[in-house]
PDB file of C-alpha atoms and ligand atoms in Angstrom:
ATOM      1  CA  UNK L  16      26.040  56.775 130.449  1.00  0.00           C
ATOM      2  CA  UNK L  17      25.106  53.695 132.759  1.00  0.00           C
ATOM      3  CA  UNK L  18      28.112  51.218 133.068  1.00  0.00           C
ATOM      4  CA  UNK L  19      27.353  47.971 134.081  1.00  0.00           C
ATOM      5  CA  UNK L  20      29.853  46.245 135.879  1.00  0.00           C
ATOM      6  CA  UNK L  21      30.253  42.395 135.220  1.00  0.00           C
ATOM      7  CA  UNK L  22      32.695  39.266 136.647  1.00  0.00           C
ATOM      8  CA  UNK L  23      34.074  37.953 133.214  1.00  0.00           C
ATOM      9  CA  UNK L  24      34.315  37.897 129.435  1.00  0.00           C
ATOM     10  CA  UNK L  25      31.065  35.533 129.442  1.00  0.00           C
ATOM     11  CA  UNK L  26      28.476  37.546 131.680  1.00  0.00           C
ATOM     12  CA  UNK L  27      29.655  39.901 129.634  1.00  0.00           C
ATOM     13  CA  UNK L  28      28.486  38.549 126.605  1.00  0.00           C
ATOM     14  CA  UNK L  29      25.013  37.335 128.335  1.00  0.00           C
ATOM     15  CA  UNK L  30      24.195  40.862 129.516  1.00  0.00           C
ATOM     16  CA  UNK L  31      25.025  42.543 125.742  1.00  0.00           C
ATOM     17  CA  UNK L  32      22.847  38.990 124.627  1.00  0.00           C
ATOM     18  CA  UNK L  33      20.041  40.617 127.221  1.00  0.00           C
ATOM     19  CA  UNK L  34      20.260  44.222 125.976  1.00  0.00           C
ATOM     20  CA  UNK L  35      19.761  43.242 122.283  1.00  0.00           C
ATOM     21  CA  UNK L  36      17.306  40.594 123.292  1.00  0.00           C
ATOM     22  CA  UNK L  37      14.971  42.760 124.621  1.00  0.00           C
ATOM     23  CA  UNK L  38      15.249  45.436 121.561  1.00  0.00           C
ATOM     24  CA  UNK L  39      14.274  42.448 119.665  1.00  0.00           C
ATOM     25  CA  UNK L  40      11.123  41.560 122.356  1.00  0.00           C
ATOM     26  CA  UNK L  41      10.095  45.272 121.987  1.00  0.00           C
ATOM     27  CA  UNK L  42      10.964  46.047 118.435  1.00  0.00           C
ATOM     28  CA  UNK L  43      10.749  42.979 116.750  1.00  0.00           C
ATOM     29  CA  UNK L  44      11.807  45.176 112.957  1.00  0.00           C
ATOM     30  CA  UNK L  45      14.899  46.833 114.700  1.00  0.00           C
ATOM     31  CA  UNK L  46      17.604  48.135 112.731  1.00  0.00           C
ATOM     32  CA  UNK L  47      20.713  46.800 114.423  1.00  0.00           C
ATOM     33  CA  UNK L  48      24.491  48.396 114.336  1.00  0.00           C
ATOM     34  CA  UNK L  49      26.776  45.282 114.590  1.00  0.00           C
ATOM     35  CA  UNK L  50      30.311  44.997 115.491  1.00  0.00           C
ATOM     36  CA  UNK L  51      33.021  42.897 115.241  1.00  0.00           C
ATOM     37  CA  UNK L  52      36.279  41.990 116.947  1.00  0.00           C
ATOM     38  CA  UNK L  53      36.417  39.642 119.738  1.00  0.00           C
ATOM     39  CA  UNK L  54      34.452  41.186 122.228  1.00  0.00           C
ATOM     40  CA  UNK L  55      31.287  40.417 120.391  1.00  0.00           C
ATOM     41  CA  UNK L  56      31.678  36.741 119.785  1.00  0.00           C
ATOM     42  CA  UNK L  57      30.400  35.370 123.151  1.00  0.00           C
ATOM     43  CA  UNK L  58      26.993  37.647 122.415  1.00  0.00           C
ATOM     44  CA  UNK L  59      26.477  36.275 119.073  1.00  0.00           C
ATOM     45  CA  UNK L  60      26.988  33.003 120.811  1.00  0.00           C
ATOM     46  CA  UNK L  61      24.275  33.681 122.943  1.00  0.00           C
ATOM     47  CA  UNK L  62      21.976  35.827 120.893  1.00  0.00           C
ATOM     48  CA  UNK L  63      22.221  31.951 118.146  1.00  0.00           C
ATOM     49  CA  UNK L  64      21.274  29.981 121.264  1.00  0.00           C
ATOM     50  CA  UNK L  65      17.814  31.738 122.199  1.00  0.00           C
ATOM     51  CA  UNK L  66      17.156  31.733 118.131  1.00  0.00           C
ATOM     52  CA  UNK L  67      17.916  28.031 118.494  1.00  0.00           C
ATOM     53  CA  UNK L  68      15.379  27.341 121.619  1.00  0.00           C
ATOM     54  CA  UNK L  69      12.592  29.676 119.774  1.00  0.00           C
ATOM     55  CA  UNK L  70      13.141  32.442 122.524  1.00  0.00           C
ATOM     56  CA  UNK L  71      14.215  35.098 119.688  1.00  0.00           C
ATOM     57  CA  UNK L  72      13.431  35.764 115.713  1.00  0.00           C
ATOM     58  CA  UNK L  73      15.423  37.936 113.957  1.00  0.00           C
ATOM     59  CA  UNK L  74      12.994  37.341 110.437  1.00  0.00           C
ATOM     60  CA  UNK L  75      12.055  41.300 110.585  1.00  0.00           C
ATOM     61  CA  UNK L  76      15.449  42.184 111.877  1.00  0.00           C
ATOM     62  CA  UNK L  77      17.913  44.944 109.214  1.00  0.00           C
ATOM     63  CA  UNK L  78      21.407  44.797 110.350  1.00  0.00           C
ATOM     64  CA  UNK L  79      24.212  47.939 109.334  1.00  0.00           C
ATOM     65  CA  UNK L  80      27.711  46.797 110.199  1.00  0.00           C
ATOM     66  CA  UNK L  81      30.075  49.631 111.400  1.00  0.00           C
ATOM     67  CA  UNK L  82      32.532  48.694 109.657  1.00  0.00           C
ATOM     68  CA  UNK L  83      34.563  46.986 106.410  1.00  0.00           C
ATOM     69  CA  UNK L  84      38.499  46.663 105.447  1.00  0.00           C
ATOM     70  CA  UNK L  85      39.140  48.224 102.201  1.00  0.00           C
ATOM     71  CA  UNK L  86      40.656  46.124  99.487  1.00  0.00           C
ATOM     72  CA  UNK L  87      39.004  42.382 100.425  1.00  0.00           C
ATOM     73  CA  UNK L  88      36.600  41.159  98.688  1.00  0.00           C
ATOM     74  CA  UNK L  89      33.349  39.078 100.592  1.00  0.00           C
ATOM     75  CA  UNK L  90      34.874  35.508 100.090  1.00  0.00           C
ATOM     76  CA  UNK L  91      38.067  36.746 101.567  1.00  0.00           C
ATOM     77  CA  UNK L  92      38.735  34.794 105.196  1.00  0.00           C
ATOM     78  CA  UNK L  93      39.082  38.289 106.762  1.00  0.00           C
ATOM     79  CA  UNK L  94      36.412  40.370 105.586  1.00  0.00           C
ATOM     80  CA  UNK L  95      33.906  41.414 108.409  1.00  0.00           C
ATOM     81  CA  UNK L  96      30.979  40.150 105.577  1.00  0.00           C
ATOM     82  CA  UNK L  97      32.352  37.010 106.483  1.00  0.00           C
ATOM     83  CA  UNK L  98      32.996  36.944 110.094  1.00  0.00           C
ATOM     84  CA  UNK L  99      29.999  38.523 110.312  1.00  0.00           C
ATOM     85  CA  UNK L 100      27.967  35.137 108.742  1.00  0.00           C
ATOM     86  CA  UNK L 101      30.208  32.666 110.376  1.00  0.00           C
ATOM     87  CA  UNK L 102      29.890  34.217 114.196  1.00  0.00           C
ATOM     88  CA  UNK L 103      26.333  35.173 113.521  1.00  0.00           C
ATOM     89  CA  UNK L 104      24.303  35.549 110.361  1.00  0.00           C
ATOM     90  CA  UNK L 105      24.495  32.057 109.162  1.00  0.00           C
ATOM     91  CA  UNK L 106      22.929  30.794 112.547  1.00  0.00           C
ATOM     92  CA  UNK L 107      19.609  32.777 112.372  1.00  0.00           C
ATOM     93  CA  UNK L 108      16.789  33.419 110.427  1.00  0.00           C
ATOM     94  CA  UNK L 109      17.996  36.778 109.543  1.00  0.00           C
ATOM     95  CA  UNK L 110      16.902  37.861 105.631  1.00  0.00           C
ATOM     96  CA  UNK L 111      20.247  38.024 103.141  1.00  0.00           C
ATOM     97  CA  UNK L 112      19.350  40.707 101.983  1.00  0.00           C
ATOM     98  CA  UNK L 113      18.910  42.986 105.207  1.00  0.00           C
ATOM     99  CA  UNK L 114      22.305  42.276 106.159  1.00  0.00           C
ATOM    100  CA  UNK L 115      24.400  45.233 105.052  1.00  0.00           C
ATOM    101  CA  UNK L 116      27.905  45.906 105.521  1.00  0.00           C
ATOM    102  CA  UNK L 117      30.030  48.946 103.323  1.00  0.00           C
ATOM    103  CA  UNK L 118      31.112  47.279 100.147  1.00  0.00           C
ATOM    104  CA  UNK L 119      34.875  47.205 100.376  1.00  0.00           C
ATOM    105  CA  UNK L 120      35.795  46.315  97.130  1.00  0.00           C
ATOM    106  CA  UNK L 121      33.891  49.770  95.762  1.00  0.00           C
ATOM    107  CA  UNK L 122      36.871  51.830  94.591  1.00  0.00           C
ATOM    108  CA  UNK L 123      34.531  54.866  94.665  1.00  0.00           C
ATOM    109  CA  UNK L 124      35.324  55.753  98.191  1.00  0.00           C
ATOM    110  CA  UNK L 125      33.094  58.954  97.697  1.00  0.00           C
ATOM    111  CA  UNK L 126      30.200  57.123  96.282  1.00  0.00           C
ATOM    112  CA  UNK L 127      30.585  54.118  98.327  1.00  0.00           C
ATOM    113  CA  UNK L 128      30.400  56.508 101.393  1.00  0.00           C
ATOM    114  CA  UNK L 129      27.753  58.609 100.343  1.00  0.00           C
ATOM    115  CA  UNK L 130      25.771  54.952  99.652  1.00  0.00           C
ATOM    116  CA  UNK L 131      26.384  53.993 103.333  1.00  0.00           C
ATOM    117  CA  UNK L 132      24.918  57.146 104.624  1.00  0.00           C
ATOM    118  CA  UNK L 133      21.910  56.748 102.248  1.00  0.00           C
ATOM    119  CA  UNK L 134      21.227  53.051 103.154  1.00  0.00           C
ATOM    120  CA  UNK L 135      21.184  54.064 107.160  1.00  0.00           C
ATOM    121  CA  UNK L 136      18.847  56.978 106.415  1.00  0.00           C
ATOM    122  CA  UNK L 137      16.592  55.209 104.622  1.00  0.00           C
ATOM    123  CA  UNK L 138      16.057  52.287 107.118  1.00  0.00           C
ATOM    124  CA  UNK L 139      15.085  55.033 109.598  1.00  0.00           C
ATOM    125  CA  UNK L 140      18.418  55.343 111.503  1.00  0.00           C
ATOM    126  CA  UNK L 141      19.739  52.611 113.945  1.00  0.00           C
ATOM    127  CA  UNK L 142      17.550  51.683 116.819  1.00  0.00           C
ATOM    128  CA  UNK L 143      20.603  49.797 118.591  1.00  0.00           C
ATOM    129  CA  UNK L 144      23.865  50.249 117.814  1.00  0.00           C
ATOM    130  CA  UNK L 145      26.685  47.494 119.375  1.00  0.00           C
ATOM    131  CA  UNK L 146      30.030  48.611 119.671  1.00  0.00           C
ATOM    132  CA  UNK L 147      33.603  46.980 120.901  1.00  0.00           C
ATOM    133  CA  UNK L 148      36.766  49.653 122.327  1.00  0.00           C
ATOM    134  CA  UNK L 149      40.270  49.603 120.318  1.00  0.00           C
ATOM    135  CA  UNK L 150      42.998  49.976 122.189  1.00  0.00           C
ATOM    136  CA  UNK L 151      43.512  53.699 121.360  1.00  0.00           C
ATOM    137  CA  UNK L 152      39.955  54.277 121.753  1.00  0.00           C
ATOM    138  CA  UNK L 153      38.796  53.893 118.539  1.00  0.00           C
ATOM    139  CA  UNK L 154      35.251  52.633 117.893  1.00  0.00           C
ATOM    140  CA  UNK L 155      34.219  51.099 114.314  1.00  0.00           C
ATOM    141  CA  UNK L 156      37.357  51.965 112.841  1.00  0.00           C
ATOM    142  CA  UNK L 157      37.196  55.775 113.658  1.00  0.00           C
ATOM    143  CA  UNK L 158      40.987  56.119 115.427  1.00  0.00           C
ATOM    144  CA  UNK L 159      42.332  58.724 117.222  1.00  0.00           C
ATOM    145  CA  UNK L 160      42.737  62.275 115.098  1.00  0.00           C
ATOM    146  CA  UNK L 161      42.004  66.195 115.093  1.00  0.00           C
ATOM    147  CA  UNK L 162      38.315  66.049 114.990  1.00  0.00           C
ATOM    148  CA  UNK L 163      35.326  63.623 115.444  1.00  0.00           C
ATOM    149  CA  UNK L 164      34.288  62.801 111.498  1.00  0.00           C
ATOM    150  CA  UNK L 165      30.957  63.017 111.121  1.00  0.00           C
ATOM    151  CA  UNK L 166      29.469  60.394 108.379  1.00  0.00           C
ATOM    152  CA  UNK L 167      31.086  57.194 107.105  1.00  0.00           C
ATOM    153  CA  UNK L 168      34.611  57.565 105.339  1.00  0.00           C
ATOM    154  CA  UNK L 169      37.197  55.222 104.641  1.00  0.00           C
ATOM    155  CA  UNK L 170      40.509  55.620 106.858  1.00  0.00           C
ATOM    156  CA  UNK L 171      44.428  55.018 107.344  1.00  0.00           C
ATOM    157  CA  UNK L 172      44.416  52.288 109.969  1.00  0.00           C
ATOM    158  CA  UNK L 173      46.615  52.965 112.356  1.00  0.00           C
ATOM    159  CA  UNK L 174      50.096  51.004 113.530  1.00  0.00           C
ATOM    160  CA  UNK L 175      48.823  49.620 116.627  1.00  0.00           C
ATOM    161  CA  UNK L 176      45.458  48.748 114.818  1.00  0.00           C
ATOM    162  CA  UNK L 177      47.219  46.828 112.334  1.00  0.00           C
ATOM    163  CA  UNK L 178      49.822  45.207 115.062  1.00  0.00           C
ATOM    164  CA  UNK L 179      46.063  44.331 117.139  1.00  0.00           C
ATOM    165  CA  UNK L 180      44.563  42.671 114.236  1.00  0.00           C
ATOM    166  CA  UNK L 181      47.483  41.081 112.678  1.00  0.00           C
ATOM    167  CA  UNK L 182      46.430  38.439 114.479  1.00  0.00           C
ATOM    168  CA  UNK L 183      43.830  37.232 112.074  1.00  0.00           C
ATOM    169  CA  UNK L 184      46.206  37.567 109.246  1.00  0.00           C
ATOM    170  CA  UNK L 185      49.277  35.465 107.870  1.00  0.00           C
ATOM    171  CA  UNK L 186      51.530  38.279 108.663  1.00  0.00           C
ATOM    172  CA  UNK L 187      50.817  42.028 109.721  1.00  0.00           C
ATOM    173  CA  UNK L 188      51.895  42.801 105.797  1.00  0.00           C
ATOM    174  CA  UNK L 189      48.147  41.435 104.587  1.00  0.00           C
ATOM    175  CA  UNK L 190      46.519  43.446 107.566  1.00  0.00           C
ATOM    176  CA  UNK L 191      44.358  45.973 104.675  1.00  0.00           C
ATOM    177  CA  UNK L 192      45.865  49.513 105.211  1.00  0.00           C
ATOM    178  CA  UNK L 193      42.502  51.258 104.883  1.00  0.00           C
ATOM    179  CA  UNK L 194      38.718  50.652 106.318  1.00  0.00           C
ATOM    180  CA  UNK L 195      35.645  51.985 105.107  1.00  0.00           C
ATOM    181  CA  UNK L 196      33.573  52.937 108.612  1.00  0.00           C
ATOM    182  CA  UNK L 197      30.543  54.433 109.854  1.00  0.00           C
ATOM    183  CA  UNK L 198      31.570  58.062 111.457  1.00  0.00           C
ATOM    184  CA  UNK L 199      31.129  59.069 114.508  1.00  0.00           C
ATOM    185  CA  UNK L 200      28.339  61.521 113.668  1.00  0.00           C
ATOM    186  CA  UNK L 201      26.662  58.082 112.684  1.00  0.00           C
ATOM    187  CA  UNK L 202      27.415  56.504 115.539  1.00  0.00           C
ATOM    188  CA  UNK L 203      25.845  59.164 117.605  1.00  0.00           C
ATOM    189  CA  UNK L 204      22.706  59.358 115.641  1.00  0.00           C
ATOM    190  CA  UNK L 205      21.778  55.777 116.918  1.00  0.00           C
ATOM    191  CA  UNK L 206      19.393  55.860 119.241  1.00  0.00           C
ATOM    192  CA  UNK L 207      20.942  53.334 121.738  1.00  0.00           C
ATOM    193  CA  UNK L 208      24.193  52.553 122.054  1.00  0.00           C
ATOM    194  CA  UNK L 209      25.884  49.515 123.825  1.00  0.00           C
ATOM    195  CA  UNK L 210      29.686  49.195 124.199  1.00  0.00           C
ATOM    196  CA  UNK L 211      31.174  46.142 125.836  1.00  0.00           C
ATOM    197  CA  UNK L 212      34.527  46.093 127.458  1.00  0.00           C
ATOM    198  CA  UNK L 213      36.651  42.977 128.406  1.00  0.00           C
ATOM    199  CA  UNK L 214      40.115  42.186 129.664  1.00  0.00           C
ATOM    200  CA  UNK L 215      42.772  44.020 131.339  1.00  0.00           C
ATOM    201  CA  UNK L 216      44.395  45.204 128.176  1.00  0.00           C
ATOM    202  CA  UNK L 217      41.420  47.726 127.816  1.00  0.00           C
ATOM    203  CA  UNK L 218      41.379  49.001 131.155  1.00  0.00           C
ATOM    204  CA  UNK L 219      43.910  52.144 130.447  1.00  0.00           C
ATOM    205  CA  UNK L 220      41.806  52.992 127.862  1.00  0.00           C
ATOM    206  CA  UNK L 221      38.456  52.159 129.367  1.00  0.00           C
ATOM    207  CA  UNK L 222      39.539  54.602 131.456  1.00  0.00           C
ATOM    208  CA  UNK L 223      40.284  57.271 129.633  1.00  0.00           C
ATOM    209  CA  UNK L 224      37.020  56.807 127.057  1.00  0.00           C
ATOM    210  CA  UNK L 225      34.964  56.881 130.157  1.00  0.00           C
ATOM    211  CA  UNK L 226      35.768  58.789 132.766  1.00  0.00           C
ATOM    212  CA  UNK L 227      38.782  61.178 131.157  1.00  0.00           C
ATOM    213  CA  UNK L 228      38.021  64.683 128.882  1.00  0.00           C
ATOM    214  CA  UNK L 229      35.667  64.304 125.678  1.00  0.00           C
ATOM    215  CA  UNK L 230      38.371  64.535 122.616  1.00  0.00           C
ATOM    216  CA  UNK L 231      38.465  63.439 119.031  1.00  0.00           C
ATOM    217  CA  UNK L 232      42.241  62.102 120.300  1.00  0.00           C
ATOM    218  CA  UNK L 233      39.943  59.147 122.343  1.00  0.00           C
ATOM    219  CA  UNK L 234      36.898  58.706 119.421  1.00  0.00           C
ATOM    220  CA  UNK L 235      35.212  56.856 122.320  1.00  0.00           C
ATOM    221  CA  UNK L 236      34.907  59.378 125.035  1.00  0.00           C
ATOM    222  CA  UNK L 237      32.597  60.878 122.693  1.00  0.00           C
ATOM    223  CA  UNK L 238      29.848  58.649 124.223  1.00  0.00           C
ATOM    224  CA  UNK L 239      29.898  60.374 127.028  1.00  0.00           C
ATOM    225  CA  UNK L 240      27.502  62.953 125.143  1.00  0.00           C
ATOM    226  CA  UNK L 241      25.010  60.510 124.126  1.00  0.00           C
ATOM    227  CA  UNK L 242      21.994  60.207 126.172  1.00  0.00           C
ATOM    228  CA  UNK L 243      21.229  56.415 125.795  1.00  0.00           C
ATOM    229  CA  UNK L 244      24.652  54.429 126.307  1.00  0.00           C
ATOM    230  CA  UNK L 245      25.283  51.107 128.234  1.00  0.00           C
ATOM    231  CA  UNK L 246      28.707  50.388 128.972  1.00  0.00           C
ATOM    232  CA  UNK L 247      28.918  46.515 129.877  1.00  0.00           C
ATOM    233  CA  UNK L 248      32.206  45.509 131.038  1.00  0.00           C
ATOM    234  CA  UNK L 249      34.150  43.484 133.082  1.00  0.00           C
ATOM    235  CA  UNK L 250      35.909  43.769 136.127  1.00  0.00           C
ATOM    236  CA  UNK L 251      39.396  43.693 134.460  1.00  0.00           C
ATOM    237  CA  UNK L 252      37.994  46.174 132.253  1.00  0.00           C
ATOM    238  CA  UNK L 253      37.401  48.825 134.742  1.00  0.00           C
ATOM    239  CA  UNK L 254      40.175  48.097 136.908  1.00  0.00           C
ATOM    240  CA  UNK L 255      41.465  51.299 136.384  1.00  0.00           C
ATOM    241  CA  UNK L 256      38.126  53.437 136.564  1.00  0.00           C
ATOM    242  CA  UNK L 257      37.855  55.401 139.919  1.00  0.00           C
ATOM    243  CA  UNK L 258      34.319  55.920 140.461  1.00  0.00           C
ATOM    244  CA  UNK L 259      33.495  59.444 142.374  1.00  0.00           C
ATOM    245  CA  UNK L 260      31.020  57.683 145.139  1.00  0.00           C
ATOM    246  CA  UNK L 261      29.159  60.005 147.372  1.00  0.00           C
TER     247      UNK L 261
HETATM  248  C1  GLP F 324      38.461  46.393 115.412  1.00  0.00           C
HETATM  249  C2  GLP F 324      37.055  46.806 114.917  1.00  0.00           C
HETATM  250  C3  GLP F 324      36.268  47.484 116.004  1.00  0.00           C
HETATM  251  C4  GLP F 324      36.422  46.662 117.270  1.00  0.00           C
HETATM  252  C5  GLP F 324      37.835  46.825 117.787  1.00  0.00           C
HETATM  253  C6  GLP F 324      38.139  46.031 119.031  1.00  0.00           C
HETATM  254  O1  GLP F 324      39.509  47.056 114.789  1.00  0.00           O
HETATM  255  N1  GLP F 324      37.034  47.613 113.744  1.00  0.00           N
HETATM  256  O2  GLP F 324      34.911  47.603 115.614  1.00  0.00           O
HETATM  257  O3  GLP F 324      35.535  47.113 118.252  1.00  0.00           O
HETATM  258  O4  GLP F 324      38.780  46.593 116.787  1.00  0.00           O
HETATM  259  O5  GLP F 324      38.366  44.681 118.746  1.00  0.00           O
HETATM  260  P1  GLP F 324      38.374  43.551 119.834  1.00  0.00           P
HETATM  261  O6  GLP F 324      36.964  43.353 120.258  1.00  0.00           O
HETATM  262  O7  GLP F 324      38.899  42.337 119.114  1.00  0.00           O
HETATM  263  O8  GLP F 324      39.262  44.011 120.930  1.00  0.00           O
END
């Protein structure tokens, strides 16, 4: 695991913008894992500007979300397919239909599951998959529980979840009680990983994913097992990582 250490929110986001830049330069038909959440916005930010002076061109680009709420259909203000176009997709020349997110208005959780699975298989697997920290340590929306799950399955959110993303909502009460998400068996499969990490209210659990015991109780720690991962986060971030120097 390398961890890059950066001043702010906004290097932040031009150092994730630089990571998934040059998978682009190198493989201009990647297969990108996208996230959502705040921590990505900045990077999307950046990643529209270089489409906008010519410097990237996502036209060969396949995206797989990580993640959908349960329950909301596309058009709904909330749904990641939407957030997902306004902070990104509608800003580049990416193809409609290699966008992909899980369907989460398919009340076949088994089938819609099983169809997630399928569709990552057969693009080949992820080349680069981008990923933000929960506050209990969850990553796509795979929280804290006895073991790691391995492929994508739809989930109880949990309270402090909901509380954390009541925030885009009218009132925690429309906050979706359930999430269809890639597992973290998926997760791991991808063949790079990049997590980024801002603001002071992740540095407990920065901690803990990073430097404390592998456990399905901290999804994120898992990480620490993959052999391609690039941390990139800020100084308030890792305020309370103690790095063993030698
Ligand atoms: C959400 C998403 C995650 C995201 C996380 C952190 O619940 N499902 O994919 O990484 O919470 O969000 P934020 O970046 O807003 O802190």
């Amino acid at each position: 695991m390398r961890i890059i250490k950066v001043k702010d929110y906004a290097e932040m986001s031009r150092k994730t913008a630089n990571l998934i830049s040059a998978q682009l330069v190198m493989k201009p038909d990647s297969v990108l894992g996208l996230a959502t959440g705040s921590t990505p916005v900045g990077a999307y930010r950046e990643l529209i500007e270089r489409y906008e002076s010519g410097d990237l061109d996502f036209g060969h680009v396949t995206t797989v979300n990580l993640d959908e709420y349960k329950g909301l259909p596309r058009e709904n203000e909330q749904s990641y397919y939407r957030f997902m176009h306004e902070n990104l997709f509608d800003h580049i020349n990416i193809s409609p239909d290699r966008v992909h997110l899980p369907d989460g208005m398919n009340p076949d959780t088994a089938a819609e599951c099983e169809a997630y699975e399928k569709l990552i298989r057969s693009l080949g697997g992820i080349d680069l998959q981008l990923l933000g920290l929960g506050h209990d340590g969850h990553i796509g929306f795979n929280e804290p529980a006895a073991e790691f799950p391995r492929e994508t399955h739809c989930v109880d959110l949990q309270e402090r979840t909901i509380e954390a993303n009541k925030r885009f909502f009218a009132s925690a009460d429309e906050v979706p009680r359930q999430a269809y998400t890639m597992g973290i068996g998926t997760i791991m499969a991808a063949r790079k990983i990049v997590m980024a990490v801002s603001g002071a209210d992740k540095a407990e659990i920065a901690a803990k994913a990073l430097l404390g015991p592998v456990t399905p109780e901290i999804p994120a720690s898992i990480l620490q097992f993959h052999p391609d991962v690039t941390v990139i986060a800020d100084e308030a971030a890792l305020s309370e990582c103690v790095f063993q120097t030698v």
